Amino acid sequence: MALDPDFMKIRSILEKHHDYWSKSIPLIASENVTSPAVREAAISDLVHRYAEGWIGERVYPGNQYFDEIEELCLKLLKEIFDAPFIDARPISGVVANLTVYTAFTQANDKMMAISIPVGGHISSGPLKAKTGAFIGGTAGAVARLDVDYIPFDRYGLNIDVDAAIKAIKEKKPKLVQFGASVFLFPHPVKELTPIAHEAGAHVNYDAAHVAGLIAAKQFQDPIREGTDTMTTSTHKTFPGPQKGIVIAAREELAEKIKAAAFPSTTSNHHLMHVAGLAVAAAEFKKYGVPYSKQVIINAKALGQALYERGFQVVCPEKDFTESHTLLVDISNFKDAIGLGKDVEERLEKANIVANRNLLPWDIIEKRNYKNPGGIRIGSQEITRLGMKEKEMERIAEFFKSVIVDQKDPTKVATEVAEFRADYQTIHYGFETTRKAYEYIKIA
Ligand SMILES: Cc1ncc(COP(=O)(O)O)c(C=O)c1O
């Protein structure tokens, strides 16, 4: 049977994409790779369906089996996160945050979160900077919240507790949101939540990056530390399909969250990813603890190995990180190579995928997000590929070849592909004969 030329073209590009990832070192801190079992669920018939409303109360027919899946998904997630209520309808981390804003705030309410230059995410950002410059953060631009920043110790890479206590007491926000996109150390939730509650705030913890580590009890436990809700993406350290969830610490918050998730912030809730998330949750229940432990061990080992090879990995005095993420100040390579954009591009030519990132002090140095002074690295996806401390040394050597020794990156790409040949299956997932980045043809 002859295939349509447009379809063949699309398929061949997809095959190249899969082949590229099978030969690269994936170090983006906000991504992960799902297991073949999750991918199977994600290409089921659910890719076509709607299930508006709550389980058993849908306003769409045809959901008798999907109801069973969503129920099972929530049961597994509630077990993993040890929480009384979860809504898995937000389609991403941003939408999960928007669901919380919708449920617990009103336009013009004050919100406090950490700022983007020190590692905060755009979804907790204001509409405009104090200077009037457009930022377009979801909290300001969509939920119309008046966003102020939680004071941050830019060199210690964490919230400044004393200054934050003072600021929360003074500003009396309606919402305090912890969490970050450069999230190296647990936030002082225990210290600040009582102060925020006293000031009348709802407290949310954006666990997008660290949800897997939290579920495995390897980072911090925001719900037991006092937060009211926790939002997260399901596809960073938690190795599920792309989606978002809202977790409530108390059952009584459920109705507000449910009403905000539907009809306010979702209609179609990407049912195939609810099924994939159910499978990912089942895998996590079995393998989540050893996986998360290794993620952190690998991040620390990679931090040390890079540090020993001349990379200014931040916070060496704190063992670099307590999570999956490393932040590297690459400004010492400014003359030889350039800044974040240039280093990112050079690494990419060597099939090493890590993104440029603002350093908390870039603003002082007059650098911006387009070509910042840092590179962010995540250890979660390489851990899923079965890599351990020994492989972190190899990866640091590749970094050295490309950046310190300035070897031709296209030559290093060949060595990277050879190295990757031994790491082609997903670990910490259900057994399978499929490869991690296999392109599966069904047409
Ligand atoms: C802290 C934080 N919150 C929210 C998000 C948004 O998640 P998503 O991309 O799933 O919408 C991210 C994404 O990287 C993030 O880092």
XYZ file of C-alpha atoms and ligand atoms in Angstrom:
459
model
C 0.000 0.000 0.000
C 1.422 3.371 -1.039
C 1.437 5.910 1.733
C 0.483 9.523 1.155
C 3.603 11.641 0.523
C 2.688 14.231 3.146
C 2.137 11.505 5.720
C 5.452 9.860 4.723
C 7.217 13.191 5.136
C 5.695 13.752 8.591
C 6.542 10.203 9.607
C 10.117 10.499 8.426
C 10.595 13.712 10.445
C 9.143 12.005 13.514
C 11.503 9.075 13.004
C 14.437 11.476 12.832
C 13.229 13.133 16.051
C 13.093 9.782 17.834
C 16.471 8.774 16.460
C 17.971 12.090 17.649
C 16.748 11.566 21.217
C 17.990 7.986 21.239
C 21.500 9.333 20.525
C 21.494 12.377 22.803
C 22.027 13.118 26.461
C 18.700 14.559 27.689
C 19.365 17.046 30.493
C 16.406 19.424 30.353
C 15.253 19.749 33.977
C 11.576 20.167 33.029
C 11.228 17.069 30.864
C 11.260 13.317 31.263
C 10.610 10.214 29.212
C 7.556 8.037 29.850
C 7.572 4.267 29.754
C 6.186 2.327 26.769
C 3.261 1.309 29.031
C 2.375 4.986 29.497
C 2.776 5.659 25.778
C 0.437 2.782 24.955
C -2.311 4.332 27.110
C -1.647 7.749 25.612
C -2.400 6.575 22.048
C -5.624 4.758 22.996
C -9.086 5.782 21.708
C -9.231 8.287 24.561
C -7.279 10.644 22.316
C -10.656 11.301 20.642
C -13.021 11.716 23.619
C -14.496 14.251 25.981
C -15.580 13.687 29.584
C -16.676 17.086 30.856
C -17.696 17.100 34.484
C -16.742 14.844 37.382
C -16.646 11.043 37.521
C -20.218 9.680 37.543
C -21.653 13.141 36.791
C -20.437 13.733 33.240
C -22.187 16.050 30.876
C -20.979 13.847 27.972
C -22.050 10.258 27.254
C -19.764 7.318 26.427
C -17.645 7.469 29.558
C -18.509 4.317 31.436
C -14.995 2.901 31.027
C -13.190 6.205 31.197
C -14.848 6.883 34.570
C -13.208 3.685 35.838
C -9.835 4.871 34.536
C -10.054 8.337 36.046
C -11.207 6.881 39.347
C -8.256 4.492 39.396
C -5.875 7.291 38.398
C -7.062 9.464 41.300
C -6.941 6.561 43.742
C -3.320 5.813 42.836
C -2.311 9.479 42.918
C -3.978 10.049 46.304
C -2.087 7.048 47.641
C 1.231 8.271 46.248
C 0.836 11.871 47.416
C -0.940 10.837 50.627
C -3.677 13.406 50.104
C -7.476 13.295 50.557
C -8.394 14.986 47.255
C -6.845 15.339 43.793
C -8.236 16.831 40.597
C -6.436 15.533 37.508
C -8.307 17.624 34.972
C -5.895 20.555 34.477
C -4.045 19.837 31.253
C -0.682 21.201 32.438
C 1.147 22.790 35.346
C 0.182 26.295 34.240
C -3.491 25.296 34.096
C -3.201 23.650 37.538
C -1.901 26.963 38.923
C -4.641 28.855 37.131
C -7.177 26.481 38.676
C -5.897 27.380 42.155
C -5.928 31.105 41.343
C -9.512 30.754 40.107
C -10.630 28.738 43.132
C -9.026 30.783 45.895
C -8.503 34.365 44.696
C -10.283 37.266 43.058
C -9.020 39.868 40.616
C -6.686 42.439 42.190
C -5.887 40.247 45.201
C -2.254 40.321 46.266
C -0.207 37.203 45.567
C 3.376 36.505 46.608
C 5.744 34.137 44.812
C 9.418 34.127 43.924
C 10.439 36.213 40.921
C 11.406 34.817 37.536
C 15.059 36.005 37.566
C 15.706 34.022 40.758
C 14.025 30.874 39.437
C 10.275 31.531 39.611
C 7.984 30.374 36.815
C 6.131 32.645 34.418
C 2.804 31.194 35.620
C 3.284 32.954 38.969
C 4.477 36.187 37.378
C 2.828 39.617 37.170
C 1.393 41.304 34.102
C 4.020 44.028 34.225
C 7.272 44.728 36.029
C 7.508 47.617 38.509
C 9.194 49.541 35.666
C 6.064 49.069 33.530
C 7.773 46.588 31.193
C 5.508 43.805 29.937
C 6.039 40.403 31.594
C 2.772 38.612 30.851
C 2.861 36.138 33.750
C -0.265 34.001 34.092
C -1.068 35.212 37.623
C -1.090 38.852 36.525
C -2.192 38.633 32.896
C -4.911 35.989 33.255
C -5.963 35.804 36.924
C -5.421 39.592 37.285
C -3.544 39.130 40.555
C -1.302 41.828 41.932
C 1.960 39.897 42.195
C 4.681 40.790 44.667
C 7.860 38.866 45.250
C 8.905 36.714 48.184
C 12.364 37.982 49.249
C 15.064 35.654 48.020
C 18.714 35.103 48.933
C 20.088 35.088 45.394
C 23.450 33.583 46.331
C 22.072 30.992 48.785
C 19.469 30.026 46.148
C 16.576 29.986 48.577
C 13.922 32.196 50.158
C 15.222 34.682 52.733
C 13.123 33.562 55.711
C 13.409 36.650 57.934
C 12.776 39.086 55.111
C 9.900 36.916 53.842
C 8.220 36.860 57.264
C 8.409 40.635 57.379
C 7.124 41.047 53.800
C 4.183 38.668 54.265
C 3.147 40.420 57.502
C 3.378 43.789 55.800
C 1.730 42.974 52.458
C -0.967 40.600 53.745
C -1.318 38.611 50.502
C -4.384 36.499 49.713
C -2.177 33.853 48.102
C 1.362 32.748 48.867
C 2.842 30.349 46.340
C 6.027 28.385 46.918
C 7.887 26.487 44.211
C 10.216 27.297 41.333
C 11.633 26.297 37.980
C 15.169 26.418 39.332
C 14.457 24.508 42.498
C 17.648 23.323 44.158
C 16.724 23.356 47.849
C 13.450 22.817 49.764
C 11.579 26.046 50.423
C 10.960 27.108 54.061
C 7.299 26.082 53.956
C 7.138 25.101 57.638
C 8.498 28.490 58.711
C 6.397 30.684 56.414
C 3.043 28.929 56.141
C 1.801 29.867 59.646
C 2.739 33.498 58.949
C 0.904 33.416 55.615
C -2.169 31.850 57.220
C -2.141 34.468 59.968
C -2.076 37.152 57.271
C -5.160 35.538 55.708
C -3.477 33.846 52.723
C -4.223 30.596 50.960
C -0.918 28.730 50.589
C -0.143 26.814 47.418
C 3.039 24.917 46.605
C 3.916 24.626 42.924
C 5.651 21.252 42.802
C 5.936 21.132 38.993
C 9.629 20.296 39.101
C 9.899 18.256 42.256
C 6.612 16.310 42.420
C 8.299 12.950 41.880
C 10.835 13.643 44.616
C 8.040 14.784 46.956
C 5.867 11.738 46.223
C 8.855 9.513 47.034
C 9.503 11.518 50.243
C 12.971 12.567 49.074
C 12.648 16.367 49.035
C 10.112 18.012 51.353
C 6.502 17.256 52.249
C 4.551 20.495 51.635
C 1.167 19.154 52.658
C 2.444 17.914 56.025
C 4.362 21.192 56.346
C 1.092 23.116 56.213
C 0.230 24.145 52.635
C -3.440 24.122 51.649
C -2.930 22.955 48.093
C -0.167 21.662 45.878
C -0.152 22.004 42.102
C 2.103 20.163 39.731
C 2.954 19.129 36.226
C 3.094 15.366 35.929
C 6.004 15.107 33.520
C 9.177 16.456 35.102
C 10.570 14.470 38.042
C 7.200 12.690 38.087
C 7.641 10.585 34.946
C 4.133 10.747 33.507
C 2.577 12.178 30.343
C 2.176 15.951 30.005
C -0.596 17.025 32.347
C -1.317 18.928 35.564
C -2.977 18.106 38.883
C -4.238 20.008 41.910
C -3.817 18.304 45.266
C -5.779 19.466 48.337
C -4.615 18.971 51.903
C -8.220 18.919 53.120
C -11.372 17.443 51.620
C -13.296 20.678 52.310
C -11.294 22.453 49.561
C -12.487 19.972 46.928
C -15.641 21.704 45.706
C -13.894 24.997 44.947
C -11.125 23.194 43.050
C -13.609 21.074 41.106
C -15.615 24.129 40.049
C -12.455 25.942 38.989
C -11.170 22.956 36.967
C -14.477 22.612 35.132
C -16.055 24.708 33.748
C -13.583 27.528 34.453
C -10.158 26.329 33.270
C -10.719 23.148 31.232
C -13.297 21.628 28.952
C -11.483 18.729 27.312
C -9.121 17.313 29.908
C -6.941 15.200 27.565
C -8.350 11.848 28.595
C -5.547 9.842 26.996
C -3.152 11.501 29.399
C -5.373 10.674 32.368
C -4.963 7.032 31.309
C -1.220 7.499 30.843
C -1.019 9.177 34.223
C -2.800 6.220 35.823
C -0.149 3.889 34.391
C 2.675 6.233 35.448
C 1.203 6.356 38.975
C 1.084 2.545 39.119
C 4.728 2.396 38.033
C 5.692 5.099 40.512
C 4.037 3.211 43.362
C 6.365 0.316 42.599
C 9.582 2.055 41.572
C 9.251 5.703 42.657
C 11.477 5.551 45.728
C 14.600 3.971 44.185
C 14.157 6.148 41.091
C 13.900 9.403 43.071
C 16.829 8.505 45.318
C 18.981 7.872 42.253
C 17.839 11.125 40.612
C 19.247 13.097 43.554
C 22.407 10.968 43.840
C 23.016 11.516 40.115
C 22.462 15.281 40.330
C 24.964 15.611 43.164
C 27.461 13.318 41.403
C 27.160 15.254 38.148
C 27.544 18.528 40.054
C 30.747 17.288 41.664
C 32.124 15.851 38.409
C 31.476 19.092 36.521
C 32.910 21.177 39.378
C 36.120 19.136 39.310
C 36.426 19.870 35.580
C 36.274 23.660 35.872
C 32.529 24.336 35.788
C 31.179 26.843 38.320
C 28.270 24.742 39.533
C 26.408 26.944 42.018
C 26.283 26.216 45.744
C 29.265 23.833 46.086
C 29.132 24.514 49.848
C 25.651 22.950 49.912
C 26.623 19.915 47.853
C 25.179 21.688 44.747
C 21.562 20.559 45.074
C 18.966 18.597 47.008
C 16.859 17.955 43.889
C 17.274 16.861 40.262
C 18.520 20.302 39.174
C 21.953 21.868 38.860
C 22.611 25.476 37.947
C 25.960 26.225 36.324
C 27.417 29.727 36.053
C 29.169 29.540 32.672
C 30.315 33.166 32.600
C 33.951 32.019 32.966
C 33.658 30.744 29.360
C 32.415 34.111 28.102
C 35.561 34.984 26.149
C 36.222 31.512 24.790
C 32.678 30.520 23.881
C 30.095 33.071 24.981
C 27.188 32.994 27.416
C 24.165 30.726 27.978
C 22.818 30.828 24.434
C 26.216 30.078 22.916
C 26.986 27.295 25.384
C 23.516 25.779 24.865
C 24.020 25.798 21.079
C 27.492 24.306 21.295
C 26.272 21.536 23.596
C 23.333 20.866 21.273
C 25.739 20.333 18.367
C 27.329 17.630 20.520
C 23.881 16.047 21.138
C 23.859 17.247 24.744
C 20.529 18.897 25.492
C 20.547 21.365 28.409
C 18.984 24.821 28.441
C 20.350 28.311 28.983
C 19.031 29.837 32.210
C 19.101 33.084 34.095
C 21.334 33.134 37.142
C 19.804 34.947 40.136
C 22.513 37.626 39.796
C 22.241 38.051 36.001
C 20.130 41.193 36.403
C 22.958 42.807 38.414
C 25.406 41.777 35.694
C 23.040 43.313 33.079
C 22.423 39.993 31.375
C 18.966 38.910 30.237
C 17.088 35.680 29.496
C 18.081 35.698 25.805
C 21.735 35.130 26.584
C 21.971 34.584 30.328
C 24.947 33.539 32.406
C 23.762 30.071 33.286
C 22.913 26.591 32.118
C 20.313 24.457 33.913
C 20.765 20.695 34.070
C 18.342 17.986 35.227
C 19.251 14.405 36.137
C 15.796 12.782 35.982
C 15.651 11.598 32.360
C 19.164 10.135 32.313
C 18.276 8.328 35.554
C 15.263 6.768 33.789
C 17.736 5.471 31.197
C 19.586 3.537 33.900
C 22.530 5.891 34.375
C 24.294 6.089 37.736
C 27.313 7.837 39.303
C 29.833 6.310 36.857
C 27.860 7.681 33.897
C 27.805 11.139 35.501
C 31.601 11.161 35.172
C 31.277 10.337 31.470
C 28.747 13.114 30.943
C 30.990 15.618 32.742
C 33.842 14.513 30.450
C 31.677 15.270 27.396
C 30.955 18.733 28.822
C 34.681 19.255 29.317
C 35.473 18.176 25.744
C 32.914 20.573 24.263
C 33.294 23.610 26.527
C 36.678 23.513 28.308
C 38.787 21.751 25.655
C 36.697 23.198 22.811
C 36.739 20.022 20.774
C 34.669 20.007 17.608
C 31.148 19.365 18.972
C 30.085 17.350 15.931
C 32.922 14.892 16.703
C 31.769 14.722 20.327
C 28.221 13.996 19.059
C 29.532 10.749 17.569
C 31.090 9.770 20.912
C 27.853 10.700 22.703
C 25.840 8.470 20.349
C 28.249 5.573 21.015
C 27.921 6.132 24.769
C 24.113 6.288 24.525
C 23.924 2.953 22.660
C 24.107 1.139 26.019
C 21.235 3.110 27.552
C 18.200 2.466 25.418
C 15.580 1.118 27.803
C 13.473 2.717 30.494
C 14.278 1.742 34.057
C 11.858 2.129 36.992
C 8.915 1.242 34.715
C 6.976 -1.902 33.819
C 8.954 -4.493 31.899
C 8.910 -4.145 28.109
C 10.816 -5.129 25.006
C 10.337 -1.651 23.538
C 13.144 0.860 23.504
C 12.866 4.184 25.307
C 12.666 6.397 22.216
C 11.330 3.833 19.753
C 9.052 5.242 17.067
C 6.049 2.940 16.985
C 4.234 2.631 13.638
C 0.591 1.652 13.699
C -0.652 3.020 10.356
C 7.484 25.891 38.665
C 6.711 25.591 37.426
N 5.384 25.735 37.452
C 4.625 25.479 36.386
C 5.198 25.053 35.218
C 4.335 24.856 34.023
O 4.094 23.561 33.740
P 3.496 23.128 32.330
O 4.560 23.343 31.346
O 3.102 21.721 32.582
O 2.305 24.000 32.065
C 6.576 24.881 35.128
C 7.187 24.417 33.858
O 8.331 24.222 33.684
C 7.361 25.170 36.264
O 8.678 25.067 36.236
